[in-house]
Coordinates of C-alpha atoms in Angstrom, one line a residue:
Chain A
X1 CA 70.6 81.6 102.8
X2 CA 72.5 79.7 105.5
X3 CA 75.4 82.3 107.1
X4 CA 77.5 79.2 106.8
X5 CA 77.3 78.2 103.1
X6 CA 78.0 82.1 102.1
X7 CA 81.4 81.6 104.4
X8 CA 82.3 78.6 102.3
X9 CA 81.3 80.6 99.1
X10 CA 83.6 83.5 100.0
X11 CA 86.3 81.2 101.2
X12 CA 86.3 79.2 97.9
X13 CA 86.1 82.2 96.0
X14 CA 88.9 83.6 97.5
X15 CA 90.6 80.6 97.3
X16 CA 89.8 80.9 93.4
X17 CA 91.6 84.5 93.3
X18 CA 94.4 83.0 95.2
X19 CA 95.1 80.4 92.6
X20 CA 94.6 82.9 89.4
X21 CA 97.4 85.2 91.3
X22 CA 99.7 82.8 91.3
X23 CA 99.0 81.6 87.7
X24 CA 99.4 85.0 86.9
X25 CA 102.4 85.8 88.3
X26 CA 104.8 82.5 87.8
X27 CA 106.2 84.1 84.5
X28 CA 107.0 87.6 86.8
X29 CA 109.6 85.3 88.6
X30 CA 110.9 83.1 86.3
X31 CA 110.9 83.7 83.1
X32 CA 114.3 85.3 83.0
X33 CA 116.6 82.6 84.1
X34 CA 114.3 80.4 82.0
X35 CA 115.2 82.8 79.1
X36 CA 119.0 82.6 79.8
X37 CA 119.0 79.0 80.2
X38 CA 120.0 78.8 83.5
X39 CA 117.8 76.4 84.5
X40 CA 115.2 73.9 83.0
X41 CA 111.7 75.2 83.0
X42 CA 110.6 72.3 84.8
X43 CA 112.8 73.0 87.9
X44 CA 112.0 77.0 87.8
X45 CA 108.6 76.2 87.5
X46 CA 108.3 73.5 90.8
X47 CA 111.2 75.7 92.3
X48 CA 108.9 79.0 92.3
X49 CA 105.8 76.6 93.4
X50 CA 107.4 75.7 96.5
X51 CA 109.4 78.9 97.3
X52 CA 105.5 80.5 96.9
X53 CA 104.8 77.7 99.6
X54 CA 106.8 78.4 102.1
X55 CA 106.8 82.4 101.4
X56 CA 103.2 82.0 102.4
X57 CA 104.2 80.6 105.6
X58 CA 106.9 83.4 106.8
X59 CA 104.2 86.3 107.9
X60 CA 101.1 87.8 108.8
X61 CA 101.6 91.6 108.6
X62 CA 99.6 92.2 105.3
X63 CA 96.5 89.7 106.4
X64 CA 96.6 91.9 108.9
X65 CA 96.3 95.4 107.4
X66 CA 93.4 93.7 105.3
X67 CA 91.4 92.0 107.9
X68 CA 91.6 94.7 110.9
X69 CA 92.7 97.9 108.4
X70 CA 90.7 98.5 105.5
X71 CA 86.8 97.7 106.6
X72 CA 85.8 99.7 109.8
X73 CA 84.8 98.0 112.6
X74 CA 81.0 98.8 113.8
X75 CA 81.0 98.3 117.7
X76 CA 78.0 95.9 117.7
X77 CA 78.3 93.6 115.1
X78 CA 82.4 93.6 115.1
X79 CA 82.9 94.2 111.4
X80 CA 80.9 96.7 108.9
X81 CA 80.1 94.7 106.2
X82 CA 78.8 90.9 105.9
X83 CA 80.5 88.1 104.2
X84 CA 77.7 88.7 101.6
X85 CA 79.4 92.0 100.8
X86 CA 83.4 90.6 100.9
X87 CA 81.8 87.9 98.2
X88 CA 80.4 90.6 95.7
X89 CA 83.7 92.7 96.4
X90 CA 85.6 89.8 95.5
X91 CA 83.5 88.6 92.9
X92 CA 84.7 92.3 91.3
X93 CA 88.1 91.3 91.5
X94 CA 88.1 88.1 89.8
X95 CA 86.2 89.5 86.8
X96 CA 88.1 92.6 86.6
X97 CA 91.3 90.4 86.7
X98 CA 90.0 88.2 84.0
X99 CA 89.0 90.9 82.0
X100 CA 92.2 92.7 81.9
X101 CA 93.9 89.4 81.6
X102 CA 92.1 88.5 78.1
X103 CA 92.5 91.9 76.9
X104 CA 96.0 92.2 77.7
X105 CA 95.6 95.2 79.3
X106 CA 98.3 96.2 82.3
X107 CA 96.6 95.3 85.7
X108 CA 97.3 94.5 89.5
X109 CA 95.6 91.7 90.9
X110 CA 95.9 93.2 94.2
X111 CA 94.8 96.1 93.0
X112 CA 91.7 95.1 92.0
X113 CA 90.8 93.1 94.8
X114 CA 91.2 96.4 97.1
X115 CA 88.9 97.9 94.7
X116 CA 86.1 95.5 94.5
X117 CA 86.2 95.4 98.1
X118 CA 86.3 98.6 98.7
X119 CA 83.9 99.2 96.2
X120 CA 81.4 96.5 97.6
X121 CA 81.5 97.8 100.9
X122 CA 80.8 101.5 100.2
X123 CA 77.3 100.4 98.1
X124 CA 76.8 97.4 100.9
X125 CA 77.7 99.8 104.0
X126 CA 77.7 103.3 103.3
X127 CA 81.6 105.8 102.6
X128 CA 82.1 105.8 106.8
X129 CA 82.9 101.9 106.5
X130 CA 86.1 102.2 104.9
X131 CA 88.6 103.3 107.0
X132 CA 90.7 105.6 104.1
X133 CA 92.8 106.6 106.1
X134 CA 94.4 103.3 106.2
X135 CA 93.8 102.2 102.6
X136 CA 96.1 105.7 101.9
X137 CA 99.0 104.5 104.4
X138 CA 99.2 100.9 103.3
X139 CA 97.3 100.6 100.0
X140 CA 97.5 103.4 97.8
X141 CA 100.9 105.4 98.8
X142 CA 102.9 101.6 99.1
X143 CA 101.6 101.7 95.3
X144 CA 103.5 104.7 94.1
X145 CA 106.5 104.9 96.5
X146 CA 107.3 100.7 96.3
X147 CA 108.3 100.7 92.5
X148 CA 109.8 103.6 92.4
X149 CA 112.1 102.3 95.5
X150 CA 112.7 99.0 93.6
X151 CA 113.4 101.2 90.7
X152 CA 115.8 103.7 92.1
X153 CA 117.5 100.3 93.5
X154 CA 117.7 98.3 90.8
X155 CA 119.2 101.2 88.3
X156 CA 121.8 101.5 91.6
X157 CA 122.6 98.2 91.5
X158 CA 122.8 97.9 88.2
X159 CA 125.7 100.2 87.5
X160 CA 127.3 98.9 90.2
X161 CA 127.3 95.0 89.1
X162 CA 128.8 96.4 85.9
X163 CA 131.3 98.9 87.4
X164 CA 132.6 96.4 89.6
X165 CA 133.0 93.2 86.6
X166 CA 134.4 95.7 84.4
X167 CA 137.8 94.8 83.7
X168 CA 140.9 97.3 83.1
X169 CA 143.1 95.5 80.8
X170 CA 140.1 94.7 77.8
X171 CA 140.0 91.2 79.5
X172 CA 136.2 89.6 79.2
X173 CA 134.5 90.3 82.3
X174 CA 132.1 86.9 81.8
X175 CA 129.2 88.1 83.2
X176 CA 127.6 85.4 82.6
X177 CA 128.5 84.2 86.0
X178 CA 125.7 86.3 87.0
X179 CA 123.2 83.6 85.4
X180 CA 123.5 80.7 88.0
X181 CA 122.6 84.1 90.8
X182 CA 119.9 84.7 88.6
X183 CA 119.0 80.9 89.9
X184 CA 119.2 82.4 93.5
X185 CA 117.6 85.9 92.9
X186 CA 114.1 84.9 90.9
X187 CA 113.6 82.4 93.8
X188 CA 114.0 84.9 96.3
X189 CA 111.1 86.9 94.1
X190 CA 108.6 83.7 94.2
X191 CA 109.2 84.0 97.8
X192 CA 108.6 87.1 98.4
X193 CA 105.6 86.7 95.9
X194 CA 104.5 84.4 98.4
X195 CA 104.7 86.5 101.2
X196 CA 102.9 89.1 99.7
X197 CA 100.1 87.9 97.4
X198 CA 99.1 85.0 99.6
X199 CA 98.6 87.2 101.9
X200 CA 96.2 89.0 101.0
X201 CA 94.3 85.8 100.9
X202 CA 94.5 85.6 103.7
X203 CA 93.3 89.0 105.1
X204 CA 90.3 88.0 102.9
X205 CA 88.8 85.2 104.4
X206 CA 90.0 85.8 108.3
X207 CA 88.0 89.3 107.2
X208 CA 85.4 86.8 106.6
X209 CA 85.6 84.4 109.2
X210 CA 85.3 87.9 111.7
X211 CA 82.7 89.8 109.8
X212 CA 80.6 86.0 110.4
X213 CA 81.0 86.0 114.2
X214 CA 83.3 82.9 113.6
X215 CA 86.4 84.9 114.6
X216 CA 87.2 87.2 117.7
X217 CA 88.5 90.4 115.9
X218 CA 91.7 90.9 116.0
X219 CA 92.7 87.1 116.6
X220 CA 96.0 85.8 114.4
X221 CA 95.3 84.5 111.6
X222 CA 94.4 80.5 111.5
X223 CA 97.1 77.8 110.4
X224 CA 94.3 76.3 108.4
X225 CA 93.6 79.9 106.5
X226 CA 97.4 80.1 106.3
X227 CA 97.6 76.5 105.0
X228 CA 95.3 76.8 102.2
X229 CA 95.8 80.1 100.8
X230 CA 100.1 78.6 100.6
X231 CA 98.9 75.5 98.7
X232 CA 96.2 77.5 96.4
X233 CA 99.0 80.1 95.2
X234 CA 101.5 76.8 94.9
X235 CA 99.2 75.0 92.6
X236 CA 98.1 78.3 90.4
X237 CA 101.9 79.3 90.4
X238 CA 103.2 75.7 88.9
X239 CA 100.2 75.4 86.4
X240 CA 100.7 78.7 85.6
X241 CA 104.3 77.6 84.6
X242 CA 103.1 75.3 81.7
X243 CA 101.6 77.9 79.9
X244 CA 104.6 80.0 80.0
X245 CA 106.9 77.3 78.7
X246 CA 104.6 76.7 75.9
X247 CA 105.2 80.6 75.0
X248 CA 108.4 80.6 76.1
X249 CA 110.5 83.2 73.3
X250 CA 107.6 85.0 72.1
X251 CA 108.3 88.8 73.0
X252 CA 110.7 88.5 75.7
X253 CA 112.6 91.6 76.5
X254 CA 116.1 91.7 76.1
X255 CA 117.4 91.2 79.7
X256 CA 121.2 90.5 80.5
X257 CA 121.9 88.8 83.3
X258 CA 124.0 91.1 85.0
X259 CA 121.0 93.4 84.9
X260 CA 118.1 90.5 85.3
X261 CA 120.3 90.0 88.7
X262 CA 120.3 92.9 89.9
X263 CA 116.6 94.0 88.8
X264 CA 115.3 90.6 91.0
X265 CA 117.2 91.3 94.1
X266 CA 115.9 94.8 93.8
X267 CA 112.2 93.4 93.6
X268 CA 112.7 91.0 96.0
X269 CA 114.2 93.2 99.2
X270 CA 111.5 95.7 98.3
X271 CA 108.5 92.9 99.1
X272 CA 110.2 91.7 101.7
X273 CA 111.0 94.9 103.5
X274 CA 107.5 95.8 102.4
X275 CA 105.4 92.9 103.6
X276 CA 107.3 92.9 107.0
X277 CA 105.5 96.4 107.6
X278 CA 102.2 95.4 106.5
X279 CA 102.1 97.3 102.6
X280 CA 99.9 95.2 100.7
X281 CA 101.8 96.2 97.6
X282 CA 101.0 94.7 93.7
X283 CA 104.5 92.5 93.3
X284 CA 103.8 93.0 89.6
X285 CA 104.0 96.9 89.7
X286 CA 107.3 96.6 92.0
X287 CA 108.9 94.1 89.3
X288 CA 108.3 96.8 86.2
X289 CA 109.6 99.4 88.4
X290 CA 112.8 97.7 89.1
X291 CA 112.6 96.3 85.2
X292 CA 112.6 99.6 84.0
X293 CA 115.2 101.0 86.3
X294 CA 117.9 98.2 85.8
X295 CA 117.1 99.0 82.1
X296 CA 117.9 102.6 82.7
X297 CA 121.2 101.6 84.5
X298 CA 122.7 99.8 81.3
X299 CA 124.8 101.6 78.7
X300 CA 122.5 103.3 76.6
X301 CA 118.9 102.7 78.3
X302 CA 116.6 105.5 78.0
X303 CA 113.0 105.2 79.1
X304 CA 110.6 104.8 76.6
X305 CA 107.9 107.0 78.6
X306 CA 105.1 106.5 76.0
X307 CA 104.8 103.3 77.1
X308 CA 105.5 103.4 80.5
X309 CA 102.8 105.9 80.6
X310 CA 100.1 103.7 79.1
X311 CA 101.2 100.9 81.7
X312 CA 100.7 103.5 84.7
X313 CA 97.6 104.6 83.3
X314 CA 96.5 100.9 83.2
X315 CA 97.7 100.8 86.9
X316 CA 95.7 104.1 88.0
X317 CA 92.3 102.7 86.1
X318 CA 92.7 98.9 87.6
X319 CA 91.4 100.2 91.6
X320 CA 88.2 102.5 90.4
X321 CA 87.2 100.2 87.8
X322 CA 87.2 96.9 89.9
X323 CA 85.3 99.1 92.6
X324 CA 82.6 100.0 90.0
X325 CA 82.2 96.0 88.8
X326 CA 82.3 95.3 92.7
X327 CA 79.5 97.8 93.9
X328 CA 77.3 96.4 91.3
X329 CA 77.4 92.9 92.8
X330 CA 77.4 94.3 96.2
X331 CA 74.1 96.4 95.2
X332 CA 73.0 93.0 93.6
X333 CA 73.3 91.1 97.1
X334 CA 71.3 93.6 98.8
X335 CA 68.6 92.2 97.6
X336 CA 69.2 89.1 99.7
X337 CA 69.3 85.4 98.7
X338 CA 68.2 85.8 95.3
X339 CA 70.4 88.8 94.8
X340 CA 73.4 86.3 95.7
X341 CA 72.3 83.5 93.6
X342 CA 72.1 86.5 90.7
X343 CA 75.7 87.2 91.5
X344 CA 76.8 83.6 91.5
X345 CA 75.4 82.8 88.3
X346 CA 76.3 85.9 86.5
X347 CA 79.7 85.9 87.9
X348 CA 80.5 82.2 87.3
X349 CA 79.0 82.7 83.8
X350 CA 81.3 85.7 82.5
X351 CA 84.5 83.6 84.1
X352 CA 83.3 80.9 81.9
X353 CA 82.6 82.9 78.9
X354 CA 86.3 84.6 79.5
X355 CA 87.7 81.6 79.6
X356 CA 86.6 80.1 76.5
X357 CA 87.2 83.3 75.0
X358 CA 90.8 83.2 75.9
X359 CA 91.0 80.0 74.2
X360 CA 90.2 81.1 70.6
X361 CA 92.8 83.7 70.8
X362 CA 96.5 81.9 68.9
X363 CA 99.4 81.6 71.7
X364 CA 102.0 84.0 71.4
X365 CA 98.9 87.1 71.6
X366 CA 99.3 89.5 74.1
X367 CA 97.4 87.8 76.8
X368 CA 100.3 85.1 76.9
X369 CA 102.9 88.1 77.3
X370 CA 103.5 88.6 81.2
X371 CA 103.4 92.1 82.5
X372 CA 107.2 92.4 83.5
X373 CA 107.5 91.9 79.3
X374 CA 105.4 95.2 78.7
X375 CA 107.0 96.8 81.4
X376 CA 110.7 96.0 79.8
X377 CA 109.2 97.5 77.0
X378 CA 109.1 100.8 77.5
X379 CA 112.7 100.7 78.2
X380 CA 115.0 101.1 74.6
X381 CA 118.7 100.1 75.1
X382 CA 120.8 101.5 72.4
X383 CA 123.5 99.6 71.0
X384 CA 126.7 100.4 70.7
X385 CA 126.4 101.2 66.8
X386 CA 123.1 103.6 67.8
X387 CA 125.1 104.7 70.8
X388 CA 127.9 106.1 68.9
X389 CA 126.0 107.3 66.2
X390 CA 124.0 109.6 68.3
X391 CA 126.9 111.1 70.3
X392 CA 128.1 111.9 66.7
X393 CA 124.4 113.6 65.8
X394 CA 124.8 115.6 69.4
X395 CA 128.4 116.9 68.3
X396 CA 127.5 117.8 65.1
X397 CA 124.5 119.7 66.5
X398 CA 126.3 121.4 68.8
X399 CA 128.9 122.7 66.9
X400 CA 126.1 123.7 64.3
X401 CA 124.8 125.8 67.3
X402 CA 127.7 127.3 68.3
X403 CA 128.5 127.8 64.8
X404 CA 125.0 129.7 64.1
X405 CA 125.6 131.7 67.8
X406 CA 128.5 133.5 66.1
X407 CA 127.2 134.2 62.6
X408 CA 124.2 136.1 64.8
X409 CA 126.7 137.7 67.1
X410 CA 128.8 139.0 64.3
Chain B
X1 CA 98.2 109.1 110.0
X2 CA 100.4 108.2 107.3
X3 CA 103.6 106.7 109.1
X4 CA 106.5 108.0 106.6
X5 CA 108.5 106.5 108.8
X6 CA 108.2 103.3 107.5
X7 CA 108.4 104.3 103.8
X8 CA 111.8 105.4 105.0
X9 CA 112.6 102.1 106.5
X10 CA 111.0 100.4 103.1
X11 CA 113.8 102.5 101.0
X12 CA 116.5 102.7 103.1
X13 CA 116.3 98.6 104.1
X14 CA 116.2 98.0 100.2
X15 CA 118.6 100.2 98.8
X16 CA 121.3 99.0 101.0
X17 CA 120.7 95.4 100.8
X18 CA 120.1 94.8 97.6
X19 CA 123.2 97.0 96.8
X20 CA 125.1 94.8 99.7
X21 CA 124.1 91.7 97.8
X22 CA 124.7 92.7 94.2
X23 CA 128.1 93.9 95.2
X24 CA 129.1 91.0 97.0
X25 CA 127.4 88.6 93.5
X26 CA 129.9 91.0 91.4
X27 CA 133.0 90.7 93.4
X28 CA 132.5 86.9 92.8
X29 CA 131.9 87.2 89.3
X30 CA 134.9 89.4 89.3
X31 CA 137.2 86.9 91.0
X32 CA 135.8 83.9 89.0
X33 CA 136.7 85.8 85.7
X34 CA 140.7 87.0 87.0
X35 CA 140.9 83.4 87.8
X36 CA 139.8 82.1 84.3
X37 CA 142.3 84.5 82.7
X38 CA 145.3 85.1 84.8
X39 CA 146.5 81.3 85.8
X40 CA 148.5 82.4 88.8
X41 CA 147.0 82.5 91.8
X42 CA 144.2 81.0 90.8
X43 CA 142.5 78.9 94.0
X44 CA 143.2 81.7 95.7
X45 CA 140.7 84.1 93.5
X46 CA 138.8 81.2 93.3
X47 CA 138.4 81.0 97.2
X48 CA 137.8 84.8 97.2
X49 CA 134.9 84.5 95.0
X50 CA 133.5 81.8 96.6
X51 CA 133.6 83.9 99.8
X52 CA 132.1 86.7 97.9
X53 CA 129.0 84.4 97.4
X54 CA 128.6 83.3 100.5
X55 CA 128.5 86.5 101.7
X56 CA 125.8 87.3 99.6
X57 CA 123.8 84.4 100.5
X58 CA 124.6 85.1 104.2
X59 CA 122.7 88.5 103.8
X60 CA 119.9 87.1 102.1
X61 CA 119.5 84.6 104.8
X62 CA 119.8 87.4 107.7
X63 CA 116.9 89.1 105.9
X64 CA 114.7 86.3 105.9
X65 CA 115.6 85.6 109.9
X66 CA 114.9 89.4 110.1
X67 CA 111.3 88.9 108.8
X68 CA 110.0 85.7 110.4
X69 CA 109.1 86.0 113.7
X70 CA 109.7 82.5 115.2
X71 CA 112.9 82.3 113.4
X72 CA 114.3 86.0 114.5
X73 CA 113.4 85.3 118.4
X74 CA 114.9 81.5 117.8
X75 CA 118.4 83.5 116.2
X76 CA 118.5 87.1 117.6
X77 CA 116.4 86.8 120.7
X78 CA 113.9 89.2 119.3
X79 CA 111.1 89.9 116.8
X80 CA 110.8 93.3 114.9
X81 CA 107.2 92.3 114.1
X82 CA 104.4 94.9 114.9

């Protein structure tokens, strides 16, 4: 097969993922103020479409870490792996993606496409052509530490928003004031979204384009690569959008906007800060983190860890498991042209068969639900009825103890 | 080697500006609701709040200056990119 044609295969492919992120991920962003009414979910949904845009456009540090980190370079041919094995790697992704997406199953789209890469290149190229040392640094710990930042934040800042509205005198703080931010603060998450996830596009195909002799390594990214992977995020983030406004009030959690303010600035400064030092972190992982941490910092959140167990789980599995469906393909193409036709077909037939499958399913299932929804779910804010009625339980416990304590020491 | 360093920078950067921002938000919201309620004074609280909001926007837009190198040289006369 002509070196040229697989290029354009991996670059369309990639361009493929690109889109599906963003479709993804629109509701990540916007469907709180779009739950609160502060805006129209036309506007949020063009609004996060073009903030993905231009998010796309405001750095290179993560396309970096994934086109000269990740995949050792072999001193005579420049890169380790062919574009061959990027395709099967990311030909993992997609299906994992899609897979967990018609499940409903808690996933990371970033995640998976460092594991079917990953995975592709240590059946295409052998363990020594990852460099792990780098996938550790940028990849793996940015995984665990990044939420847990955003989540430490967001709890901060959420007792803070309400320490500093709450008014002395019984007078009503209006809070809602904090709705028309919420306006400011989601677009600042599709941004950083942008910066982020586009990204790693990005990293892809310049990957690509070096691993194919068709870039000096270590040579920016191009403004065409750049260009394409904004617009492909852009067009999956605003027809993502439609879906969500179909669903829109199926399952939502309950998210005040003092809190849904101070949970999105958390996310976004976290991607930001993140992307400007080359993490290549999953925006949806960050966005539960803070979600859950903003829940903890209202009156009466307490974690419901069952479930944020089961999401973390679905977190740890997402890597190993799109490694395993991307060092199939990759042992697939080593069997050379009809190897990748096998891998096209197959592949382009299961993202078929997916997406009809998705279409029996009634709206308002699971796969509708985005992943910041689960997330909010394993947080349970008590009301104030629940709230009393527990410290009354505790008392009464407590005095039963003490009361028992002295009966045993007398 | 893993370069803590930076996961440093990643918490400490976040921690305070998001805290910087969602103060500044609140302080606005705060203003905005003693000038619903208290009559006197009121475009003065009003003023305030709208301060308090621009100030938060102002730290946003720093941030974003902060990240980009083209604009950061073009504003600060340097770029913190790697």
């Amino acid at each position: 097969m002509d070196l040229t044609l697989i290029v354009v295969l991996v670059i369309a492919l990639a361009l493929f993922f690109d889109f599906t992120n963003g479709f993804h991920d629109t509701a990540n962003a916007m469907a709180t103020p779009i739950a609160t009414g502060a805006i129209t979910p036309k506007k949020a949904v063009a609004l996060a479409a073009i903030l993905n845009l231009v998010g796309a456009f405001l750095s290179t540090e993560v396309a970096k870490t994934i086109s000269g980190g990740i995949i050792n370079e072999d001193p005579s041919t420049g890169v380790a792996i062919g574009p061959a094995m990027i395709f099967a790697g990311l030909m993992g992704a997609v299906i994992w993606n899609l897979l967990t997406w018609l499940l409903g199953l808690p996933s990371s789209s970033s995640h998976a496409l460092f594991g079917g890469l990953v995975g592709a290149a240590i059946i295409g190229a052998g363990v020594a052509s990852v460099n792990y040392s780098v996938l550790l640094s940028k990849v793996l710990l940015p995984a665990i530490c990044a939420p847990v930042i955003a989540g430490v934040s967001a709890y901060l800042c959420t007792k803070l928003a309400y320490a500093i509205t709450k008014r002395q005198n019984g007078a009503s703080p209006k809070r809602g004031g904090f709705r028309y931010g919420q306006i400011f603060s989601s677009s600042l998450v599709a941004l950083s979204h942008g910066t982020n996830d586009a990204q790693k596009t990005m990293g892809i195909i310049t990957l690509t384009l070096v691993a194919s002799g068709l870039q000096d390594s270590g040579s920016p990214v191009h403004l065409w690569v750049v260009a394409a992977c904004a617009l492909a995020i852009a067009l999956g983030t605003y027809t993502g959008g439609w879906r969500i406004i179909q669903t829109m009030g199926s399952g939502l959690t309950d998210v005040k906007p003092a809190q849904g303010f101070a949970a999105e600035v958390s996310t976004a400064s976290a991607i930001l800060a993140s992307s400007h030092l080359g993490f290549a972190l999953s925006t949806t992982q960050v966005a539960s983190g803070s979600v859950i941490g903003s829940g903890m910092g209202r009156k009466g959140g307490e974690v419901r860890w069952g479930t944020a167990g089961r999401i973390a789980l679905g977190w740890l599995f997402t890597l190993p498991a799109a490694a395993i469906v991307g060092g199939i393909a990759a042992w697939i193409v080593h069997f050379g042209t009809p190897g990748l036709i096998i891998v096209t077909v197959l592949g382009v037939g299961a993202m078929l068969t997916i997406w009809f499958a998705s279409r029996k399913q009634p709206h308002g299932a699971e796969t509708t639900m985005s992943d910041i929804d689960n997330s909010g779910a394993a947080v349970n804010i008590l009301t104030k009825k629940q709230r009393r009625a527990k410290a009354k339980a505790d008392a009464t416990q407590a005095k039963l103890a003490a009361a028992n304590k002295e009966a045993d020491n007398s | 080697m893993i370069d803590w360093v930076a996961f440093g920078i990643v918490a400490i950067v976040t921690w305070i500006s998001a805290m910087l921002i969602v103060a500044a938000y609140a302080f606005g919201v705060r203003l905005l609701a003693v000038a619903k309620d208290e009559g006197k004074n009121t475009s003065l609280s009003k003023t305030g709040a709208y301060a308090c909001f621009t100030v938060a926007g102002l730290i946003v837009a720093f941030g974003v200056v902060l990240i980009v190198p083209q604009l950061s040289e073009a504003v600060l006369g340097f770029s913190s990119s790697h």
